[in-house]
Amino acid sequence: MEHLLVTGGCGFIGANLIRFLLERTPFEGRVVNVDKLTYAGNPESLADLAERFPRRYAFVQADIGDPAAMAEVFDGQGIDAVCHLAAESHVDRSIVAPGGFVQTNVVGTLNLLELARARRGRLVRFHHVSTDEVYGSLGETGRFMETTPYGPNSPYAASKAGADHLVRAYGHTYGLPVTITNCSNNYGPYQFPEKLIPLMILNALEGRPLPVYGRGANVRDWLFVEDHCRALWEVLTRGRVGETYNIGGDCERRNLEVVERICGLLDEMAPEARIGERRRLITFVVDRPGHDYRYAIDCTKLQRELGWRPAESFESGLRRTVRWYLEHPAWVARVRSGAYREWVARQYGAGAAPGGEGAA
Ligand code: NAD
Ligand code: DAU
C-alpha cells in the first residue's frame, strides 16, 4: 500500500482519518484525497497538510461518480489501495431528498468498484467505510453482529446497504480484495453541525433551542472519531480480505442524556449569565419519520482478531469535543454557510438558524 486513495477526505471522518494516517501511523506512502466538496466537505479541515506533507498528501476535487475523472485519479496517481468514505451521510436529509444518496452512495460506489475491477492486478485493498444503520433498529436488548441480517430503515441506510452489497459482490465475483467496516455513531472534532452532538454544542453555546426528537429516548452507541480511525488502520493493514468488521464504542446513551451532558459541560466551560442553565434550552420537537430506536454494536470480532479497543471514554471524548468547538470559532463560522442556514431553517423552522431569531 503506497498510494492510498481516500474518498471523502474533507468530511468529518475522512479529515480525521487522513490526519491520523499521516501523523500517527507507520504508513510511509502517499494519501490522495478525492472529495467533491459538497456542503459537508471542508478543505479547511486539512489546510495545513499540503504544506506539512508536500510529497505525501494530495487533494483532487472530483465526484466519485465521474468515471473519467476517477480513472484519471487511479492511473495518474498510481493508486494501489482505496479507503472509501465519500457519501451523503445525514439521515434527515435522506428523508427529505433520497435521490442524491442513491447517486453518490450506490452509483458512486459502483463507479469506484468498476475502476478498481479494471485495475485489480495492482490493487491490494478496497475498503468500504459503512454504518451500523444497515442492520436496522434494535429493541431494548441485543447487539448487531456481522452476521445480523440487513434491514435498513432510512433512505440513507438503504443506500449504504446497497453499497455494502456491491462491494461484497465484487469481492466474491471478481476477486477484488475488499473489506467492509460497519461503525456506530462517531463524534469529535471537524463534525458538521447538522449531526446531534455538534448541533447541540453550538446551539447551547449560543443559547439557542436544543431540538430533541420525540422524547429523546432513542439510543446510539457513541465512538470517538480517533478510535474509529485506529480501527480503520488496523482493518486496512491487517484485516482479512473478504471480511466485514463491526466497530462500536460499547457506549450506549439515550439522546436526552447526551444533550444534558453537553449542557453541563458548557455551563462549566463557557458559563454565561445571559443564558443561565443550558438544560432549559431543551425543546422536544416532532420525531424523525421512521426513527430507529436503538443501535448497539458487538465488535468482539475486531477485538479478537485485531486487538482493537476504544481508547477514549465518552466522558473524556465529549469534553475534548466541546473544547475543540470552543477553540475553533473560525472553522465553525465557515461551515455555517448560507447552505447550512437554509437547511436549519427548513428542518427546524424559520428563526432557528444562527443569526436569526430564537437566541436567548
Ligand atoms: P460527512 O458527510 O462529514 O463527509 C462526507 C464527505 O464526502 C464530504 O467531504 C463530501 O464533500 C464528500 N462527498 C459527498 N459526495 C461526494 C461525491 N459524490 N464525490 C466525492 N466526494 C463526495 O460524512 P462522515 O460523517 O465523515 O462519514 C464518512 C463515511 O463514514 C460515510 O460513508 C458514512 O456513511 C460513514 N459513517 C459515518 C458515521 C458517523 O457517525 N458520522 C458512522 C459510521 C459510518
Ligand atoms: O450509526 C451511524 C450513523 O450515525 C452514521 O451512519 C450517519 O452518517 C450519522 O449521521 C449517524 O446517524 P444518526 O441518525 O444516528 O445521527 P444524528 O446525529 O443525525 O442523530 C443522532 C440521534 O439524535 C438520532 O436518534 C436522532 C437524534 N437527533 C438528531 C438531530 C440532528 C435529535 O434528537 N435532534 C436533532 O436535531
Tab-separated table of C-alpha atoms and ligand atoms in Angstrom:
chain	number	residue	atom	x	y	z
A	1	MET	CA	0.000	0.000	0.000
A	2	GLU	CA	1.939	3.015	-1.276
A	3	HIS	CA	-0.605	5.253	-2.982
A	4	LEU	CA	-3.786	5.226	-0.929
A	5	LEU	CA	-6.933	6.830	-2.330
A	6	VAL	CA	-9.129	8.211	0.458
A	7	THR	CA	-12.537	9.350	-0.802
A	8	GLY	CA	-14.484	11.958	1.166
A	9	GLY	CA	-11.355	13.162	2.957
A	10	CYS	CA	-12.731	16.677	3.516
A	11	GLY	CA	-15.644	15.334	5.561
A	12	PHE	CA	-15.703	14.638	9.275
A	13	ILE	CA	-14.266	11.119	9.490
A	14	GLY	CA	-12.163	11.460	6.333
A	15	ALA	CA	-10.355	14.551	7.645
A	16	ASN	CA	-9.663	12.858	10.971
A	17	LEU	CA	-8.506	9.704	9.165
A	18	ILE	CA	-6.055	11.486	6.861
A	19	ARG	CA	-4.541	13.345	9.818
A	20	PHE	CA	-4.324	10.093	11.720
A	21	LEU	CA	-2.636	8.258	8.819
A	22	LEU	CA	-0.037	10.963	8.239
A	23	GLU	CA	0.661	11.895	11.839
A	24	ARG	CA	0.104	8.792	13.916
A	25	THR	CA	0.727	5.593	11.957
A	26	PRO	CA	3.852	3.943	10.442
A	27	PHE	CA	2.319	4.465	6.963
A	28	GLU	CA	5.043	5.958	4.740
A	29	GLY	CA	3.187	6.185	1.420
A	30	ARG	CA	1.027	8.906	-0.157
A	31	VAL	CA	-2.570	9.775	0.569
A	32	VAL	CA	-4.630	11.057	-2.354
A	33	ASN	CA	-7.801	12.692	-1.082
A	34	VAL	CA	-10.674	12.867	-3.572
A	35	ASP	CA	-13.640	14.949	-2.485
A	36	LYS	CA	-16.405	16.659	-4.413
A	37	LEU	CA	-16.654	19.360	-1.742
A	38	THR	CA	-20.384	19.160	-1.159
A	39	TYR	CA	-21.867	21.280	1.639
A	40	ALA	CA	-20.309	18.720	4.064
A	41	GLY	CA	-16.775	18.888	2.673
A	42	ASN	CA	-14.463	21.468	4.138
A	43	PRO	CA	-10.883	21.703	2.798
A	44	GLU	CA	-10.038	23.942	5.773
A	45	SER	CA	-10.086	20.851	7.969
A	46	LEU	CA	-6.877	19.723	6.217
A	47	ALA	CA	-5.440	23.104	5.224
A	48	ASP	CA	-2.055	22.572	6.921
A	49	LEU	CA	-1.356	19.114	5.466
A	50	ALA	CA	-0.333	20.102	1.932
A	51	GLU	CA	2.453	22.266	3.420
A	52	ARG	CA	3.490	19.850	6.136
A	53	PHE	CA	3.464	16.754	3.905
A	54	PRO	CA	4.075	18.076	0.363
A	55	ARG	CA	5.181	14.701	-1.020
A	56	ARG	CA	2.775	12.545	0.959
A	57	TYR	CA	-0.562	14.352	0.605
A	58	ALA	CA	-2.506	15.421	-2.483
A	59	PHE	CA	-6.041	16.717	-2.936
A	60	VAL	CA	-8.174	16.286	-6.052
A	61	GLN	CA	-11.633	17.817	-6.282
A	62	ALA	CA	-13.814	15.277	-8.102
A	63	ASP	CA	-17.084	13.383	-7.923
A	64	ILE	CA	-16.616	9.665	-7.190
A	65	GLY	CA	-19.427	9.049	-9.699
A	66	ASP	CA	-17.472	10.633	-12.567
A	67	PRO	CA	-15.814	7.735	-14.489
A	68	ALA	CA	-13.315	9.853	-16.447
A	69	ALA	CA	-12.199	11.993	-13.508
A	70	MET	CA	-11.793	8.976	-11.253
A	71	ALA	CA	-9.939	6.949	-13.924
A	72	GLU	CA	-7.519	9.861	-14.158
A	73	VAL	CA	-7.005	9.701	-10.385
A	74	PHE	CA	-6.456	5.920	-10.345
A	75	ASP	CA	-3.944	5.997	-13.206
A	76	GLY	CA	-2.377	9.432	-12.796
A	77	GLN	CA	-1.725	8.882	-9.083
A	78	GLY	CA	-0.804	5.178	-9.311
A	79	ILE	CA	-3.466	4.196	-6.780
A	80	ASP	CA	-2.872	0.747	-5.246
A	81	ALA	CA	-5.343	0.859	-2.322
A	82	VAL	CA	-8.672	2.540	-1.598
A	83	CYS	CA	-10.351	3.614	1.606
A	84	HIS	CA	-13.814	4.736	0.531
A	85	LEU	CA	-15.669	7.173	2.800
A	86	ALA	CA	-17.304	9.641	0.401
A	87	ALA	CA	-21.045	9.604	0.931
A	88	GLU	CA	-24.124	11.621	1.593
A	89	SER	CA	-24.298	10.890	5.311
A	90	HIS	CA	-27.173	12.715	7.044
A	91	VAL	CA	-30.308	10.651	7.712
A	92	ASP	CA	-32.655	13.667	7.918
A	93	ARG	CA	-31.503	14.947	4.524
A	94	SER	CA	-32.067	11.480	3.033
A	95	ILE	CA	-35.672	11.629	4.232
A	96	VAL	CA	-36.191	14.987	2.506
A	97	ALA	CA	-34.331	14.132	-0.740
A	98	PRO	CA	-33.232	10.494	-1.232
A	99	GLY	CA	-32.065	10.745	-4.872
A	100	GLY	CA	-28.622	12.208	-4.173
A	101	PHE	CA	-27.981	9.436	-1.628
A	102	VAL	CA	-28.549	6.734	-4.230
A	103	GLN	CA	-26.443	8.638	-6.745
A	104	THR	CA	-23.376	9.064	-4.537
A	105	ASN	CA	-23.615	6.133	-2.139
A	106	VAL	CA	-24.710	3.462	-4.627
A	107	VAL	CA	-23.825	4.682	-8.137
A	108	GLY	CA	-20.647	6.447	-6.948
A	109	THR	CA	-19.504	3.291	-5.148
A	110	LEU	CA	-20.302	1.202	-8.223
A	111	ASN	CA	-18.138	3.519	-10.331
A	112	LEU	CA	-15.194	3.100	-7.945
A	113	LEU	CA	-15.667	-0.666	-7.942
A	114	GLU	CA	-15.686	-0.785	-11.749
A	115	LEU	CA	-12.471	1.242	-11.918
A	116	ALA	CA	-10.924	-0.986	-9.264
A	117	ARG	CA	-12.026	-4.143	-11.114
A	118	ALA	CA	-10.323	-2.957	-14.296
A	119	ARG	CA	-7.107	-2.446	-12.297
A	120	ARG	CA	-7.373	-5.273	-9.818
A	121	GLY	CA	-3.898	-6.651	-10.589
A	122	ARG	CA	-2.306	-3.678	-8.875
A	123	LEU	CA	-4.902	-3.066	-6.162
A	124	VAL	CA	-4.038	-4.534	-2.768
A	125	ARG	CA	-7.168	-3.382	-0.943
A	126	PHE	CA	-10.586	-1.795	-1.489
A	127	HIS	CA	-12.002	-0.846	1.906
A	128	HIS	CA	-15.570	0.412	2.291
A	129	VAL	CA	-16.432	2.514	5.347
A	130	SER	CA	-20.024	1.760	6.247
A	131	THR	CA	-22.507	2.133	9.055
A	132	ASP	CA	-24.338	0.117	11.688
A	133	GLU	CA	-27.592	1.581	10.311
A	134	VAL	CA	-27.627	-1.095	7.589
A	135	TYR	CA	-28.751	-3.574	10.266
A	136	GLY	CA	-31.924	-1.629	11.114
A	137	SER	CA	-33.178	-0.939	14.623
A	138	LEU	CA	-32.938	-2.823	17.928
A	139	GLY	CA	-35.386	-3.078	20.823
A	140	GLU	CA	-34.238	-2.856	24.443
A	141	THR	CA	-31.843	-5.803	24.130
A	142	GLY	CA	-29.403	-7.389	21.683
A	143	ARG	CA	-26.470	-6.067	19.645
A	144	PHE	CA	-25.639	-6.005	15.944
A	145	MET	CA	-23.165	-8.676	14.858
A	146	GLU	CA	-21.501	-9.098	11.448
A	147	THR	CA	-23.998	-11.902	10.819
A	148	THR	CA	-27.093	-9.806	11.650
A	149	PRO	CA	-29.384	-9.688	8.573
A	150	TYR	CA	-29.568	-6.322	6.847
A	151	GLY	CA	-32.750	-4.307	7.487
A	152	PRO	CA	-32.059	-0.669	6.606
A	153	ASN	CA	-34.885	1.722	7.502
A	154	SER	CA	-33.958	5.150	6.114
A	155	PRO	CA	-33.053	6.025	2.511
A	156	TYR	CA	-29.531	6.790	3.809
A	157	ALA	CA	-29.210	3.363	5.442
A	158	ALA	CA	-30.672	1.654	2.364
A	159	SER	CA	-28.153	3.377	0.093
A	160	LYS	CA	-25.249	2.332	2.354
A	161	ALA	CA	-26.617	-1.224	2.440
A	162	GLY	CA	-26.746	-1.219	-1.373
A	163	ALA	CA	-23.111	-0.108	-1.488
A	164	ASP	CA	-22.099	-2.820	1.018
A	165	HIS	CA	-23.766	-5.475	-1.106
A	166	LEU	CA	-21.988	-4.267	-4.240
A	167	VAL	CA	-18.606	-4.232	-2.504
A	168	ARG	CA	-19.138	-7.737	-1.178
A	169	ALA	CA	-20.303	-8.958	-4.616
A	170	TYR	CA	-17.207	-7.521	-6.325
A	171	GLY	CA	-15.055	-9.410	-3.827
A	172	HIS	CA	-16.980	-12.634	-4.357
A	173	THR	CA	-17.382	-12.451	-8.137
A	174	TYR	CA	-14.228	-10.714	-9.342
A	175	GLY	CA	-11.811	-11.482	-6.527
A	176	LEU	CA	-11.382	-7.803	-5.628
A	177	PRO	CA	-9.549	-7.624	-2.258
A	178	VAL	CA	-12.413	-5.994	-0.366
A	179	THR	CA	-13.084	-5.343	3.315
A	180	ILE	CA	-16.057	-3.573	4.917
A	181	THR	CA	-16.450	-1.959	8.317
A	182	ASN	CA	-19.823	-1.078	9.866
A	183	CYS	CA	-19.381	1.530	12.545
A	184	SER	CA	-21.635	3.139	15.140
A	185	ASN	CA	-22.155	6.897	15.714
A	186	ASN	CA	-18.942	8.930	15.676
A	187	TYR	CA	-18.312	12.242	17.398
A	188	GLY	CA	-15.273	14.519	17.725
A	189	PRO	CA	-13.521	17.454	16.006
A	190	TYR	CA	-14.482	18.601	12.490
A	191	GLN	CA	-18.032	17.154	12.535
A	192	PHE	CA	-20.518	19.175	10.507
A	193	PRO	CA	-23.067	20.790	12.850
A	194	GLU	CA	-26.118	19.124	11.334
A	195	LYS	CA	-25.401	15.998	13.447
A	196	LEU	CA	-26.646	15.700	17.022
A	197	ILE	CA	-23.529	16.424	19.070
A	198	PRO	CA	-22.047	19.442	17.233
A	199	LEU	CA	-25.529	20.882	16.606
A	200	MET	CA	-26.272	20.762	20.321
A	201	ILE	CA	-22.857	22.128	21.309
A	202	LEU	CA	-23.201	25.174	19.058
A	203	ASN	CA	-26.863	25.845	19.839
A	204	ALA	CA	-26.233	25.520	23.576
A	205	LEU	CA	-23.171	27.751	23.359
A	206	GLU	CA	-25.276	30.478	21.762
A	207	GLY	CA	-28.345	29.992	23.961
A	208	ARG	CA	-30.479	28.660	21.122
A	209	PRO	CA	-33.183	25.948	21.471
A	210	LEU	CA	-31.903	22.345	21.605
A	211	PRO	CA	-34.279	20.362	19.329
A	212	VAL	CA	-34.576	16.823	20.718
A	213	TYR	CA	-36.647	14.483	18.508
A	214	GLY	CA	-39.573	12.734	20.214
A	215	ARG	CA	-38.822	12.343	23.935
A	216	GLY	CA	-35.058	11.867	23.481
A	217	ALA	CA	-35.315	8.178	24.431
A	218	ASN	CA	-33.549	6.792	21.331
A	219	VAL	CA	-30.220	5.113	21.983
A	220	ARG	CA	-26.998	5.433	19.997
A	221	ASP	CA	-23.630	3.706	20.573
A	222	TRP	CA	-21.047	6.521	20.570
A	223	LEU	CA	-17.438	6.238	19.427
A	224	PHE	CA	-14.772	8.956	19.484
A	225	VAL	CA	-13.653	9.510	15.875
A	226	GLU	CA	-9.955	8.813	16.555
A	227	ASP	CA	-10.875	5.350	17.807
A	228	HIS	CA	-12.721	4.759	14.533
A	229	CYS	CA	-9.634	5.908	12.585
A	230	ARG	CA	-7.410	3.485	14.507
A	231	ALA	CA	-9.836	0.656	13.759
A	232	LEU	CA	-9.773	1.582	10.052
A	233	TRP	CA	-5.979	1.486	10.049
A	234	GLU	CA	-5.997	-1.973	11.666
A	235	VAL	CA	-8.544	-3.348	9.177
A	236	LEU	CA	-6.831	-1.726	6.171
A	237	THR	CA	-3.472	-3.214	7.061
A	238	ARG	CA	-4.326	-6.450	8.895
A	239	GLY	CA	-7.988	-7.225	8.236
A	240	ARG	CA	-8.764	-10.414	6.360
A	241	VAL	CA	-9.786	-9.883	2.744
A	242	GLY	CA	-13.475	-10.556	2.117
A	243	GLU	CA	-14.426	-9.899	5.748
A	244	THR	CA	-16.729	-7.439	7.456
A	245	TYR	CA	-15.807	-5.973	10.859
A	246	ASN	CA	-18.199	-4.145	13.167
A	247	ILE	CA	-16.802	-1.135	15.050
A	248	GLY	CA	-18.519	0.353	18.098
A	249	GLY	CA	-17.862	2.236	21.288
A	250	ASP	CA	-19.634	-0.110	23.714
A	251	CYS	CA	-21.108	3.154	24.896
A	252	GLU	CA	-24.893	3.330	24.672
A	253	ARG	CA	-26.514	6.599	25.619
A	254	ARG	CA	-30.037	7.964	25.260
A	255	ASN	CA	-30.162	11.163	23.209
A	256	LEU	CA	-31.546	13.171	26.114
A	257	GLU	CA	-28.663	12.046	28.309
A	258	VAL	CA	-26.160	13.156	25.641
A	259	VAL	CA	-27.770	16.581	25.305
A	260	GLU	CA	-27.942	17.081	29.080
A	261	ARG	CA	-24.264	16.165	29.382
A	262	ILE	CA	-23.366	18.733	26.700
A	263	CYS	CA	-25.370	21.352	28.609
A	264	GLY	CA	-23.478	20.532	31.810
A	265	LEU	CA	-20.090	20.776	30.085
A	266	LEU	CA	-20.906	24.141	28.511
A	267	ASP	CA	-22.260	25.532	31.784
A	268	GLU	CA	-18.874	24.617	33.260
A	269	MET	CA	-16.560	25.545	30.359
A	270	ALA	CA	-18.380	28.581	28.904
A	271	PRO	CA	-20.737	29.941	31.589
A	272	GLU	CA	-22.872	32.902	30.545
A	273	ALA	CA	-25.236	34.745	32.844
A	274	ARG	CA	-27.399	35.786	29.873
A	275	ILE	CA	-28.068	32.124	29.088
A	276	GLY	CA	-28.070	30.552	32.550
A	277	GLU	CA	-28.524	26.776	32.869
A	278	ARG	CA	-28.452	25.359	29.351
A	279	ARG	CA	-30.801	22.460	30.179
A	280	ARG	CA	-33.686	24.864	29.986
A	281	LEU	CA	-32.995	25.211	26.241
A	282	ILE	CA	-34.007	21.577	25.610
A	283	THR	CA	-37.056	21.569	23.350
A	284	PHE	CA	-38.864	18.374	22.373
A	285	VAL	CA	-39.754	18.556	18.685
A	286	VAL	CA	-41.608	16.322	16.232
A	287	ASP	CA	-39.888	12.968	15.810
A	288	ARG	CA	-37.846	11.869	12.779
A	289	PRO	CA	-40.063	9.736	10.472
A	290	GLY	CA	-39.164	6.045	10.870
A	291	HIS	CA	-36.697	6.950	13.655
A	292	ASP	CA	-34.582	3.876	14.546
A	293	TYR	CA	-34.961	3.279	18.265
A	294	ARG	CA	-31.646	1.756	19.292
A	295	TYR	CA	-28.249	0.864	17.830
A	296	ALA	CA	-25.654	-1.223	19.668
A	297	ILE	CA	-22.615	-2.872	18.150
A	298	ASP	CA	-20.949	-6.132	19.061
A	299	CYS	CA	-17.316	-5.677	17.994
A	300	THR	CA	-15.941	-8.884	19.510
A	301	LYS	CA	-14.589	-9.944	16.091
A	302	LEU	CA	-12.462	-6.816	15.709
A	303	GLN	CA	-11.230	-7.116	19.286
A	304	ARG	CA	-10.409	-10.808	18.963
A	305	GLU	CA	-8.759	-10.727	15.524
A	306	LEU	CA	-7.002	-7.356	15.544
A	307	GLY	CA	-6.784	-6.478	19.232
A	308	TRP	CA	-8.627	-3.157	18.756
A	309	ARG	CA	-10.399	-1.471	21.654
A	310	PRO	CA	-11.711	2.090	22.029
A	311	ALA	CA	-9.239	4.218	23.998
A	312	GLU	CA	-11.406	7.272	24.737
A	313	SER	CA	-14.245	7.198	27.269
A	314	PHE	CA	-17.451	9.050	26.375
A	315	GLU	CA	-16.912	11.498	29.228
A	316	SER	CA	-13.356	12.460	28.194
A	317	GLY	CA	-14.166	12.335	24.466
A	318	LEU	CA	-17.161	14.619	24.847
A	319	ARG	CA	-15.128	17.082	26.919
A	320	ARG	CA	-12.406	17.102	24.229
A	321	THR	CA	-15.054	17.650	21.561
A	322	VAL	CA	-16.720	20.557	23.366
A	323	ARG	CA	-13.297	22.144	23.923
A	324	TRP	CA	-12.441	21.731	20.217
A	325	TYR	CA	-15.604	23.586	19.129
A	326	LEU	CA	-14.931	26.332	21.679
A	327	GLU	CA	-11.387	26.746	20.359
A	328	HIS	CA	-12.278	26.771	16.630
A	329	PRO	CA	-14.820	29.570	16.079
A	330	ALA	CA	-13.387	30.376	12.619
A	331	TRP	CA	-13.926	26.781	11.395
A	332	VAL	CA	-17.469	26.892	12.781
A	333	ALA	CA	-18.240	30.243	11.140
A	334	ARG	CA	-17.009	28.958	7.784
A	335	VAL	CA	-19.133	25.784	7.740
A	336	ARG	CA	-22.278	27.627	8.771
A	337	SER	CA	-22.628	28.995	5.273
A	338	GLY	CA	-25.800	30.077	3.539
A	339	ALA	CA	-26.467	26.430	2.626
A	340	TYR	CA	-26.255	25.440	6.297
A	341	ARG	CA	-28.633	28.171	7.370
A	342	GLU	CA	-31.118	27.111	4.678
A	343	TRP	CA	-31.026	23.504	5.957
A	344	VAL	CA	-31.562	24.545	9.586
A	345	ALA	CA	-34.458	26.825	8.662
A	346	ARG	CA	-36.082	24.046	6.634
A	347	GLN	CA	-35.562	21.312	9.246
A	348	TYR	CA	-36.236	23.229	12.453
A	349	GLY	CA	-38.302	26.189	11.283
A	350	ALA	CA	-37.586	29.771	10.313
A	351	GLY	CA	-35.729	31.606	13.083
A	352	ALA	CA	-33.795	28.514	14.211
A	353	ALA	CA	-30.697	29.275	12.138
A	354	PRO	CA	-27.711	31.059	13.681
A	355	GLY	CA	-28.060	34.794	13.311
A	356	GLY	CA	-31.879	34.558	13.169
A	357	GLU	CA	-34.496	34.907	15.878
A	358	GLY	CA	-34.655	32.399	18.724
A	359	ALA	CA	-31.403	33.098	20.559
A	360	ALA	CA	-31.813	33.618	24.271
B	1	NAD	P1	-19.536	13.711	6.001
B	1	NAD	O1	-20.886	13.994	5.456
B	1	NAD	O2	-18.992	14.549	7.091
B	1	NAD	O3	-18.467	13.748	4.817
B	1	NAD	C1	-18.723	13.191	3.555
B	1	NAD	C2	-17.661	13.707	2.587
B	1	NAD	O4	-17.897	13.093	1.314
B	1	NAD	C3	-17.729	15.229	2.363
B	1	NAD	O5	-16.434	15.783	2.424
B	1	NAD	C4	-18.332	15.375	0.967
B	1	NAD	O6	-17.895	16.532	0.285
B	1	NAD	C5	-17.822	14.100	0.301
B	1	NAD	N1	-18.670	13.681	-0.820
B	1	NAD	C6	-20.023	13.599	-0.836
B	1	NAD	N2	-20.450	13.206	-2.048
B	1	NAD	C7	-19.332	13.033	-2.815
B	1	NAD	C8	-19.115	12.624	-4.145
B	1	NAD	N3	-20.132	12.320	-4.958
B	1	NAD	N4	-17.843	12.544	-4.596
B	1	NAD	C9	-16.796	12.857	-3.788
B	1	NAD	N5	-16.951	13.274	-2.520
B	1	NAD	C10	-18.206	13.352	-2.027
B	1	NAD	O7	-19.579	12.171	6.421
B	1	NAD	P2	-18.826	11.434	7.625
B	1	NAD	O8	-19.650	11.529	8.850
B	1	NAD	O9	-17.409	11.843	7.635
B	1	NAD	O10	-18.942	9.925	7.105
B	1	NAD	C11	-17.933	9.374	6.268
B	1	NAD	C12	-18.312	7.945	5.930
B	1	NAD	O11	-18.442	7.180	7.125
B	1	NAD	C13	-19.650	7.831	5.209
B	1	NAD	O12	-19.519	6.834	4.232
B	1	NAD	C14	-20.622	7.397	6.292
B	1	NAD	O13	-21.659	6.625	5.757
B	1	NAD	C15	-19.713	6.557	7.185
B	1	NAD	N6	-20.077	6.511	8.618
B	1	NAD	C16	-20.294	7.667	9.323
B	1	NAD	C17	-20.581	7.569	10.687
B	1	NAD	C18	-20.803	8.812	11.519
B	1	NAD	O14	-21.210	8.689	12.683
B	1	NAD	N7	-20.540	10.007	11.017
B	1	NAD	C19	-20.659	6.332	11.311
B	1	NAD	C20	-20.461	5.176	10.536
B	1	NAD	C21	-20.145	5.281	9.191
B	2	DAU	O1	-24.969	4.999	13.359
B	2	DAU	C1	-24.063	5.560	12.449
B	2	DAU	C2	-24.702	6.750	11.781
B	2	DAU	O2	-24.742	7.779	12.761
B	2	DAU	C3	-23.967	7.233	10.541
B	2	DAU	O3	-24.023	6.226	9.573
B	2	DAU	C4	-24.612	8.508	10.000
B	2	DAU	O4	-23.863	9.003	8.908
B	2	DAU	C5	-24.620	9.540	11.104
B	2	DAU	O5	-25.280	10.699	10.651
B	2	DAU	C6	-25.305	8.986	12.348
B	2	DAU	O6	-26.740	8.821	12.127
B	2	DAU	P1	-27.812	9.238	13.251
B	2	DAU	O7	-29.090	9.482	12.591
B	2	DAU	O8	-27.774	8.305	14.399
B	2	DAU	O9	-27.097	10.622	13.732
B	2	DAU	P2	-27.677	12.069	14.055
B	2	DAU	O10	-26.550	12.838	14.667
B	2	DAU	O11	-28.394	12.667	12.921
B	2	DAU	O12	-28.740	11.759	15.199
B	2	DAU	C7	-28.363	11.090	16.405
B	2	DAU	C8	-29.620	10.897	17.224
B	2	DAU	O13	-30.079	12.185	17.666
B	2	DAU	C9	-30.778	10.282	16.458
B	2	DAU	O14	-31.508	9.431	17.308
B	2	DAU	C10	-31.642	11.490	16.064
B	2	DAU	C11	-31.402	12.471	17.204
B	2	DAU	N1	-31.464	13.889	16.838
B	2	DAU	C12	-30.707	14.337	15.790
B	2	DAU	C13	-30.750	15.661	15.409
B	2	DAU	C14	-29.916	16.120	14.230
B	2	DAU	C15	-32.247	14.781	17.576
B	2	DAU	O15	-32.909	14.380	18.554
B	2	DAU	N2	-32.280	16.090	17.194
B	2	DAU	C16	-31.577	16.573	16.127
B	2	DAU	O16	-31.684	17.779	15.823
